[in-house]
Tab-separated table of C-alpha atoms in Angstrom:
chain	number	residue	atom	x	y	z
Z	193	MET	CA	-25.327	32.277	-11.128
Z	194	ASP	CA	-25.493	29.902	-14.065
Z	195	ARG	CA	-27.425	26.668	-14.571
Z	196	TYR	CA	-24.586	24.407	-13.291
Z	197	GLN	CA	-24.076	26.458	-10.121
Z	198	PHE	CA	-27.840	26.422	-9.610
Z	199	GLU	CA	-28.056	22.623	-9.943
Z	200	ASP	CA	-25.153	22.109	-7.536
Z	201	LEU	CA	-26.934	24.112	-4.841
Z	202	ILE	CA	-30.486	22.707	-5.045
Z	203	SER	CA	-30.058	20.143	-2.231
Z	204	ASP	CA	-28.312	22.680	-0.021
Z	205	TYR	CA	-31.139	25.138	-0.622
Z	206	LEU	CA	-33.803	22.556	0.194
Z	207	GLU	CA	-31.911	21.431	3.315
Z	208	ASN	CA	-31.330	25.035	4.325
Z	209	THR	CA	-27.563	24.849	4.493
Z	210	LEU	CA	-26.712	27.748	2.214
Z	211	THR	CA	-25.137	30.952	3.465
Z	212	LEU	CA	-27.256	34.071	3.407
Z	213	ALA	CA	-25.520	35.444	0.311
Z	214	GLN	CA	-25.780	32.140	-1.494
Z	215	ARG	CA	-29.477	31.861	-0.652
Z	216	LYS	CA	-30.215	35.358	-1.948
Z	217	SER	CA	-28.350	34.631	-5.156
Z	218	PHE	CA	-30.194	31.274	-5.524
Z	219	GLU	CA	-33.605	32.883	-4.988
Z	220	ASN	CA	-32.790	35.620	-7.538
Z	221	TYR	CA	-32.009	32.913	-10.041
Z	222	LEU	CA	-35.359	31.193	-9.270
Z	223	GLU	CA	-37.231	34.429	-9.848
Z	224	THR	CA	-35.756	34.920	-13.277
Z	225	ASN	CA	-36.056	31.213	-14.287
Z	226	PRO	CA	-39.555	29.748	-13.911
Z	227	ASN	CA	-38.336	26.291	-15.106
Z	228	ALA	CA	-35.766	26.256	-12.331
Z	229	LYS	CA	-38.444	27.157	-9.805
Z	230	THR	CA	-40.654	24.273	-11.051
Z	231	LEU	CA	-37.724	21.880	-10.726
Z	232	VAL	CA	-37.062	22.956	-7.117
Z	233	ASP	CA	-40.748	22.699	-6.202
Z	234	ASN	CA	-41.053	19.247	-7.730
Z	235	MET	CA	-37.907	18.096	-5.979
Z	236	ARG	CA	-39.196	19.330	-2.631
Z	237	LYS	CA	-42.467	17.454	-3.213
Z	238	THR	CA	-40.658	14.252	-4.178
Z	239	ILE	CA	-38.394	14.370	-1.138
Z	240	ASN	CA	-41.486	14.785	1.067
Z	241	GLN	CA	-43.103	11.787	-0.616
Z	242	LEU	CA	-39.950	9.702	-0.169
Z	243	ASN	CA	-39.821	10.650	3.492
Z	244	ALA	CA	-43.469	9.597	3.826
Z	245	ILE	CA	-42.854	6.104	2.499
Z	246	PRO	CA	-43.666	3.861	5.512
Z	247	LYS	CA	-40.666	2.212	7.090
Z	248	VAL	CA	-40.659	-1.558	7.026
Z	249	THR	CA	-39.372	-3.752	9.798
Z	250	THR	CA	-38.606	-7.428	9.930
Z	251	SER	CA	-41.384	-9.795	10.946
Z	252	THR	CA	-41.568	-11.230	14.479
Z	253	ALA	CA	-40.579	-14.622	13.141
Z	254	PHE	CA	-37.373	-13.258	11.680
Z	255	MET	CA	-35.047	-14.315	14.475
Z	256	LYS	CA	-36.689	-17.740	14.817
Z	257	ASN	CA	-36.399	-18.381	11.083
Z	258	LEU	CA	-32.792	-17.265	11.128
Z	259	GLN	CA	-32.044	-19.634	14.013
Z	260	GLY	CA	-33.608	-22.490	12.037
Z	261	ARG	CA	-31.540	-21.682	8.955
Z	262	LEU	CA	-28.326	-21.341	10.969
Z	263	SER	CA	-28.924	-24.735	12.617
Z	264	ALA	CA	-29.305	-26.236	9.130
Z	265	GLU	CA	-26.126	-24.472	8.017
Z	266	ARG	CA	-24.238	-25.885	11.011
Z	267	ARG	CA	-25.156	-29.445	9.996
Z	268	ILE	CA	-23.327	-29.005	6.718
Z	269	PRO	CA	-19.772	-30.092	7.324
Z	270	VAL	CA	-17.404	-27.193	6.986
Z	271	LYS	CA	-14.286	-27.824	4.970
Z	272	PRO	CA	-11.144	-27.062	6.922
Z	273	PRO	CA	-9.349	-24.098	5.413
Z	274	THR	CA	-6.486	-25.315	3.209
Z	275	LYS	CA	-3.024	-23.851	3.628
Z	276	SER	CA	-1.879	-21.622	0.832
Z	277	TYR	CA	1.578	-20.550	-0.293
Z	278	PHE	CA	1.520	-17.127	-2.019
Z	279	GLY	CA	-2.118	-17.763	-2.830
Z	280	PHE	CA	-1.520	-21.246	-4.280
Z	281	THR	CA	-2.777	-24.498	-2.801
Z	282	PRO	CA	0.000	-27.010	-1.917
Z	283	LEU	CA	-0.593	-28.949	-5.154
Z	284	TYR	CA	-0.491	-25.892	-7.391
Z	285	ALA	CA	2.441	-24.481	-5.435
Z	286	SER	CA	4.515	-27.638	-6.058
Z	287	VAL	CA	3.572	-27.740	-9.769
Z	288	MET	CA	4.492	-24.058	-10.137
Z	289	THR	CA	7.787	-24.615	-8.360
Z	290	GLY	CA	8.600	-27.548	-10.661
Z	291	LEU	CA	7.820	-25.448	-13.723
Z	292	VAL	CA	9.940	-22.541	-12.534
Z	293	ILE	CA	12.927	-24.881	-11.835
Z	294	ALA	CA	12.535	-26.529	-15.249
Z	295	PHE	CA	12.409	-23.149	-16.915
Z	296	LEU	CA	15.564	-21.949	-15.105
Z	297	PHE	CA	17.419	-25.166	-15.972
Z	298	VAL	CA	16.515	-24.946	-19.655
Z	299	SER	CA	17.484	-21.253	-19.737
Z	300	ILE	CA	20.874	-21.929	-18.171
Z	301	GLU	CA	21.513	-24.829	-20.578
Z	302	LEU	CA	20.678	-22.669	-23.593
Z	303	PHE	CA	22.531	-19.524	-22.720
Z	304	ASN	CA	25.536	-20.614	-20.638
Z	305	PRO	CA	28.658	-19.471	-22.724
Z	306	GLU	CA	31.098	-21.793	-20.909
Z	307	LYS	CA	29.397	-24.996	-22.067
Z	308	PRO	CA	29.845	-26.327	-25.631
Z	309	ASN	CA	28.059	-24.005	-27.945
Z	310	VAL	CA	24.966	-25.484	-29.422
Z	311	SER	CA	25.152	-23.197	-32.406
Z	312	ASN	CA	28.678	-24.590	-33.297
Z	313	SER	CA	27.444	-28.134	-33.306
Z	314	ASN	CA	24.521	-27.044	-35.396
Z	315	ARG	CA	26.868	-25.406	-37.831
Z	316	THR	CA	28.994	-28.602	-38.140
Z	317	LEU	CA	25.900	-30.590	-38.786
Z	318	ALA	CA	24.784	-28.079	-41.358
Z	319	THR	CA	28.161	-28.254	-43.184
Z	320	ASN	CA	28.101	-31.993	-43.231
Z	321	SER	CA	24.620	-32.074	-44.525
Z	322	ASN	CA	25.412	-29.504	-47.239
Z	323	GLU	CA	28.347	-31.545	-48.440
Z	324	SER	CA	26.253	-34.608	-48.869
Z	325	PHE	CA	23.519	-32.799	-50.736
Z	326	ILE	CA	25.645	-30.810	-53.209
Z	327	PRO	CA	26.108	-32.800	-56.421
Z	328	ASP	CA	29.701	-33.383	-57.643
Z	329	GLU	CA	29.416	-31.251	-60.815
Z	330	GLN	CA	28.229	-28.262	-58.752
Z	331	LYS	CA	31.191	-28.415	-56.379
Z	332	PRO	CA	33.601	-25.512	-57.063
Z	333	PHE	CA	36.718	-27.764	-57.203
Z	334	GLU	CA	37.885	-31.125	-56.042
Z	335	THR	CA	39.998	-30.957	-52.986
Z	336	ASN	CA	43.100	-33.051	-53.299
Z	337	MET	CA	44.570	-33.547	-49.886
Z	338	ASP	CA	48.011	-34.432	-51.351
Z	339	ASP	CA	48.353	-30.854	-52.638
Z	340	PHE	CA	48.242	-29.662	-49.111
Z	341	ALA	CA	50.662	-32.299	-47.774
Z	342	ASP	CA	53.856	-30.226	-48.221
Z	343	VAL	CA	52.262	-27.169	-46.883
Z	344	ASP	CA	51.008	-29.061	-43.975
Z	345	SER	CA	54.405	-30.600	-43.203
Z	346	ASP	CA	56.025	-27.162	-43.485
Z	347	THR	CA	53.474	-25.711	-41.232
Z	348	LEU	CA	53.989	-28.559	-38.824
Z	349	ASN	CA	57.799	-28.183	-38.899
Z	350	GLN	CA	57.444	-24.491	-38.394
Z	351	SER	CA	55.252	-25.001	-35.480
Z	352	ASP	CA	57.607	-27.604	-34.058
Z	353	ASP	CA	60.657	-25.320	-34.393
Z	354	HIS	CA	58.697	-22.297	-33.402
Z	355	ASN	CA	61.085	-21.407	-30.607
Z	356	LYS	CA	64.332	-22.168	-32.507
Z	357	LYS	CA	66.367	-19.340	-33.834
Z	358	LYS	CA	66.529	-19.556	-37.617
Z	359	ASP	CA	69.456	-18.521	-39.808
Z	360	TYR	CA	68.346	-17.116	-43.171
Z	361	SER	CA	71.783	-15.548	-44.153
Z	362	LYS	CA	72.642	-18.241	-46.714
Z	363	GLN	CA	69.248	-18.088	-48.252
Z	364	ILE	CA	69.145	-14.371	-48.753
Z	365	ARG	CA	70.619	-13.225	-52.006
Z	366	LEU	CA	71.024	-9.573	-52.762
Z	367	VAL	CA	70.644	-8.146	-56.318
Z	368	ASN	CA	74.426	-7.669	-56.881
Z	369	ASP	CA	75.440	-11.073	-55.480
Z	370	LYS	CA	76.771	-13.564	-57.949
C	184	MET	CA	-27.437	-21.058	18.222
C	185	ASN	CA	-29.594	-22.694	20.872
C	186	GLN	CA	-26.851	-22.069	23.351
C	187	SER	CA	-26.494	-18.476	22.273
C	188	SER	CA	-30.235	-17.931	22.075
C	189	SER	CA	-30.466	-18.564	25.806
C	190	ASN	CA	-28.081	-15.666	26.276
C	191	LEU	CA	-29.721	-13.721	23.470
C	192	TYR	CA	-31.429	-11.150	25.682
C	193	THR	CA	-28.862	-11.043	28.483
C	194	MET	CA	-26.106	-9.276	26.584
C	195	PRO	CA	-26.406	-5.548	27.295
C	196	SER	CA	-26.273	-3.619	24.020
C	197	VAL	CA	-26.575	-0.035	25.260
C	198	ASP	CA	-25.326	1.810	28.322
C	199	GLU	CA	-27.313	4.091	30.614
C	200	SER	CA	-27.029	7.012	28.234
C	201	GLY	CA	-28.410	4.904	25.369
C	202	LYS	CA	-25.097	4.617	23.567
C	203	PHE	CA	-23.900	1.268	22.230
C	204	ILE	CA	-21.456	-0.415	24.545
C	205	TYR	CA	-19.569	-2.054	21.737
C	206	THR	CA	-18.960	-0.631	18.269
C	207	ASP	CA	-19.908	-2.759	15.295
C	208	GLU	CA	-16.230	-3.425	14.670
C	209	GLU	CA	-15.671	-4.614	18.240
C	210	LEU	CA	-18.685	-6.893	17.971
C	211	ILE	CA	-17.531	-8.553	14.717
C	212	GLY	CA	-14.096	-8.918	16.337
C	213	ARG	CA	-15.671	-10.709	19.275
C	214	PHE	CA	-17.736	-12.867	16.933
C	215	GLN	CA	-14.657	-13.795	14.955
C	216	ASN	CA	-13.188	-15.001	18.233
C	217	GLY	CA	-16.184	-17.249	18.844
C	218	ASP	CA	-18.652	-15.061	20.801
C	219	GLU	CA	-22.027	-15.842	19.253
C	220	ASN	CA	-23.782	-13.248	21.399
C	221	ALA	CA	-21.944	-10.625	19.466
C	222	TYR	CA	-23.393	-12.057	16.255
C	223	VAL	CA	-26.943	-11.859	17.679
C	224	GLU	CA	-26.344	-8.280	18.712
C	225	LEU	CA	-25.163	-7.397	15.194
C	226	VAL	CA	-28.258	-9.032	13.712
C	227	ARG	CA	-30.485	-7.054	16.048
C	228	ARG	CA	-28.723	-3.808	15.081
C	229	TYR	CA	-28.923	-4.288	11.386
C	230	LYS	CA	-32.019	-6.346	10.539
C	231	ASP	CA	-34.428	-3.433	10.331
C	232	ARG	CA	-31.999	-1.056	8.636
C	233	LEU	CA	-31.206	-3.661	6.002
C	234	ILE	CA	-34.796	-4.670	5.311
C	235	ASN	CA	-35.697	-1.032	4.784
C	236	PHE	CA	-32.857	-0.678	2.370
C	237	VAL	CA	-33.378	-3.954	0.475
C	238	PHE	CA	-37.146	-3.451	0.245
C	239	GLN	CA	-36.599	-0.338	-1.844
C	240	TYR	CA	-34.542	-2.444	-4.239
C	241	VAL	CA	-36.840	-5.408	-4.677
C	242	SER	CA	-40.252	-3.886	-3.766
C	243	ASP	CA	-41.387	-7.200	-2.261
C	244	TYR	CA	-41.501	-7.653	1.494
C	245	GLU	CA	-41.050	-11.425	1.654
C	246	GLN	CA	-38.163	-11.353	-0.796
C	247	ALA	CA	-36.588	-8.476	1.097
C	248	GLU	CA	-36.801	-10.463	4.320
C	249	ASP	CA	-35.272	-13.532	2.645
C	250	ILE	CA	-32.378	-11.402	1.336
C	251	VAL	CA	-31.777	-9.933	4.789
C	252	GLN	CA	-31.726	-13.520	6.179
C	253	ASP	CA	-29.271	-14.529	3.481
C	254	THR	CA	-27.157	-11.569	4.406
C	255	MET	CA	-27.111	-12.598	8.082
C	256	ILE	CA	-26.255	-16.217	7.133
C	257	LYS	CA	-23.415	-14.927	5.002
C	258	LEU	CA	-22.223	-12.864	7.933
C	259	TYR	CA	-22.264	-15.974	10.072
C	260	ILE	CA	-20.468	-18.257	7.592
C	261	LYS	CA	-17.991	-15.748	6.181
C	262	LYS	CA	-17.194	-13.887	9.392
C	263	HIS	CA	-13.451	-14.334	8.825
C	264	TYR	CA	-13.610	-12.581	5.466
C	265	TYR	CA	-14.240	-9.309	7.245
C	266	LYS	CA	-11.041	-7.331	7.757
C	267	GLU	CA	-10.922	-4.301	9.978
C	268	ILE	CA	-9.687	-2.081	7.144
C	269	ALA	CA	-13.318	-1.300	6.259
C	270	LYS	CA	-16.292	-0.285	8.349
C	271	PHE	CA	-18.554	-3.151	9.301
C	272	SER	CA	-21.592	-1.254	8.031
C	273	THR	CA	-19.998	-0.875	4.600
C	274	TRP	CA	-19.318	-4.559	4.469
C	275	ILE	CA	-22.840	-5.723	5.516
C	276	TYR	CA	-24.611	-3.206	3.298
C	277	THR	CA	-22.468	-4.318	0.360
C	278	ILE	CA	-23.465	-7.953	0.947
C	279	ALA	CA	-27.149	-7.028	1.138
C	280	LYS	CA	-26.937	-4.830	-1.963
C	281	ASN	CA	-25.182	-7.554	-3.988
C	282	LEU	CA	-27.786	-10.147	-2.960
C	283	ALA	CA	-30.573	-7.709	-3.889
C	284	ASN	CA	-28.991	-7.077	-7.258
C	285	THR	CA	-28.676	-10.803	-7.894
C	286	GLU	CA	-32.343	-11.206	-7.157
C	287	LEU	CA	-33.200	-8.362	-9.507
C	288	ARG	CA	-31.135	-9.917	-12.303
C	289	LYS	CA	-32.866	-13.273	-11.774
C	290	ARG	CA	-36.219	-11.529	-11.922
C	291	LYS	CA	-35.276	-9.722	-15.110
C	292	ARG	CA	-34.153	-12.972	-16.742
C	293	ARG	CA	-37.406	-14.669	-15.740
C	294	LYS	CA	-39.397	-11.738	-17.187
C	295	ILE	CA	-37.476	-11.895	-20.458
C	296	THR	CA	-38.056	-15.669	-20.705
C	297	GLN	CA	-41.778	-15.226	-20.034
C	298	LEU	CA	-42.049	-12.376	-22.592
C	299	SER	CA	-40.169	-14.413	-25.222
C	300	HIS	CA	-42.771	-17.155	-24.837
C	301	MET	CA	-45.663	-14.723	-25.352
C	302	SER	CA	-47.098	-13.732	-28.705
C	303	ARG	CA	-46.891	-10.111	-29.754
C	304	GLY	CA	-50.503	-9.378	-28.780
C	305	GLU	CA	-50.027	-10.815	-25.341
C	306	LYS	CA	-47.087	-8.598	-24.387
C	307	GLN	CA	-48.045	-5.831	-22.023
C	308	ILE	CA	-46.068	-3.123	-20.370
C	309	GLU	CA	-46.317	-3.060	-16.576
C	310	LEU	CA	-47.837	0.149	-15.293
C	311	PRO	CA	-49.132	1.100	-11.861
C	312	ALA	CA	-52.657	-0.201	-11.717
C	313	ILE	CA	-54.011	2.686	-9.672
C	314	GLN	CA	-55.037	5.900	-11.425
C	315	PRO	CA	-54.286	9.217	-9.759
C	316	ASP	CA	-57.879	10.488	-9.564
C	317	THR	CA	-59.178	8.599	-6.556
C	318	GLY	CA	-58.739	9.246	-2.794
C	319	GLN	CA	-55.662	10.759	-1.100
C	320	GLU	CA	-54.419	7.435	0.272
C	321	VAL	CA	-54.661	5.793	-3.120
C	322	GLN	CA	-52.960	8.737	-4.707
C	323	ASN	CA	-50.099	8.432	-2.274
C	324	GLU	CA	-49.818	4.765	-3.070
C	325	TYR	CA	-49.760	5.597	-6.751
C	326	ALA	CA	-47.082	8.235	-6.193
C	327	HIS	CA	-44.952	5.794	-4.129
C	328	LYS	CA	-45.167	3.199	-6.910
C	329	LEU	CA	-44.206	5.769	-9.505
C	330	ILE	CA	-41.264	6.950	-7.421
C	331	GLY	CA	-40.245	3.357	-6.742
C	332	ASN	CA	-40.167	2.687	-10.508
C	333	ALA	CA	-38.198	5.862	-11.078
C	334	ILE	CA	-35.642	4.874	-8.402
C	335	GLN	CA	-35.120	1.551	-10.204
C	336	GLN	CA	-34.011	3.507	-13.234
C	337	LEU	CA	-31.205	5.301	-11.387
C	338	PRO	CA	-27.596	4.159	-11.639
C	339	GLU	CA	-26.410	1.980	-8.755
C	340	HIS	CA	-24.314	4.588	-6.909
C	341	PHE	CA	-27.172	7.101	-7.048
C	342	LYS	CA	-29.868	4.664	-6.056
C	343	THR	CA	-27.961	3.592	-2.918
C	344	VAL	CA	-27.380	7.029	-1.508
C	345	LEU	CA	-30.828	8.321	-2.416
C	346	ILE	CA	-32.524	5.455	-0.584
C	347	MET	CA	-30.325	5.993	2.464
C	348	ARG	CA	-30.887	9.718	2.562
C	349	ASP	CA	-34.491	10.285	1.532
C	350	ILE	CA	-36.160	7.010	2.572
C	351	GLN	CA	-34.073	5.809	5.479
C	352	GLU	CA	-33.358	9.387	6.473
C	353	LEU	CA	-29.753	8.703	7.482
C	354	SER	CA	-27.386	11.621	7.994
C	355	TYR	CA	-24.719	12.438	5.419
C	356	ASP	CA	-22.047	11.316	7.878
C	357	GLU	CA	-23.726	7.918	8.337
C	358	ILE	CA	-24.103	7.475	4.588
C	359	SER	CA	-20.479	8.454	4.044
C	360	ASN	CA	-19.437	5.795	6.608
C	361	ILE	CA	-21.655	3.108	5.096
C	362	VAL	CA	-20.707	3.591	1.466
C	363	ASP	CA	-17.133	4.477	2.396
C	364	VAL	CA	-17.018	7.590	0.214
C	365	PRO	CA	-15.998	11.128	1.241
C	366	LEU	CA	-18.753	13.369	2.607
C	367	GLY	CA	-18.497	15.836	-0.309
C	368	THR	CA	-18.925	13.057	-2.827
C	369	VAL	CA	-21.964	11.761	-0.944
C	370	LYS	CA	-23.596	15.234	-0.975
C	371	SER	CA	-22.887	15.670	-4.627
C	372	ARG	CA	-24.214	12.194	-5.481
C	373	ILE	CA	-27.435	12.776	-3.605
C	374	ASN	CA	-27.963	16.094	-5.318
C	375	ARG	CA	-27.336	14.532	-8.797
C	376	ALA	CA	-29.596	11.582	-7.892
C	377	ARG	CA	-32.486	13.895	-6.967
C	378	ILE	CA	-32.140	15.809	-10.232
C	379	GLN	CA	-32.025	12.603	-12.262
C	380	LEU	CA	-34.999	11.244	-10.314
C	381	GLN	CA	-37.036	14.259	-11.424
C	382	SER	CA	-36.306	13.606	-15.076
C	383	GLU	CA	-37.130	9.889	-14.615
C	384	LEU	CA	-40.437	10.847	-12.997
C	385	GLN	CA	-41.216	13.192	-15.872
C	386	GLU	CA	-40.551	10.341	-18.345
C	387	LEU	CA	-42.828	8.010	-16.394
C	388	ARG	CA	-45.656	10.587	-16.133
C	389	LYS	CA	-45.707	11.103	-19.941
């Protein structure tokens, strides 16, 4: 038996609930360890002293005093219990509901892909603002819209005649053609 | 209460074999449904047990009685807070213990304030006034005071079970029910509490 096993069994030894083998082993340990024996003796003495502490009872006026105090308590108006929804009072419950709805609405507005994209409009604004802030000499080149007029008209014609069959035979010239 | 006090002694609490007719849980159930006699019966069952317990905490009879009264008032006002998932005894002892601890904290604060207003020379350490070399009765009183001080030094969970076992002399089963802890844990706690109490007593005797 080691010190830990001995300490675990002290109360059982004092209350006489050890088996015969355990008791023998415990007493052998006590014989070889005088400090352990002193501890057990002191503990037995303390328990006896604790048991000897006189029991107190309530005074004869206890019930009368309690009645008086209860009568006083009864005179204090009791608040009717308020209803609660998931632990919230009606006021807090409505505020919380409003906040949740507002949060959901804002979330849908921000992240709904079918609606006009906010990021596109931001980009347009950004482009416009950049244009206005870049000085003329720093601009890479001047854009002349007339240069693009022919191209635009061609593109437009092409798009208009998109479904028409085109004949390129007269325009194709082979190397040996004169 | 006046109405119930007229019926106070008419409600039978034990049967012919001396067993309680209603369990504590049945009584609190009846009280929750408006039967004030059940409340009175609960008070009668617990007032002495609680004062014995609380007195070991606060070491002052009048204060202990006030705390037990506060506990009973709380039981009356907050009866609906009790739910049948716990034992009634666990609930009522917890209320009493918390009230006793609040009182101890208040006392500690008051002591600190008083000490902080004293000069260094005025500060004294409180020791039992009786010396252990007089008569047997006086020696016992001295020993009880010393043990009482040592108990105050124990951690909460040790103090509770030690008082219940060695002063109130409750069985392990009863303690296990009251503190709502398995029997093995209760036994182990009591054993550890007794060992720690010895070392606290050694410190105090130095």
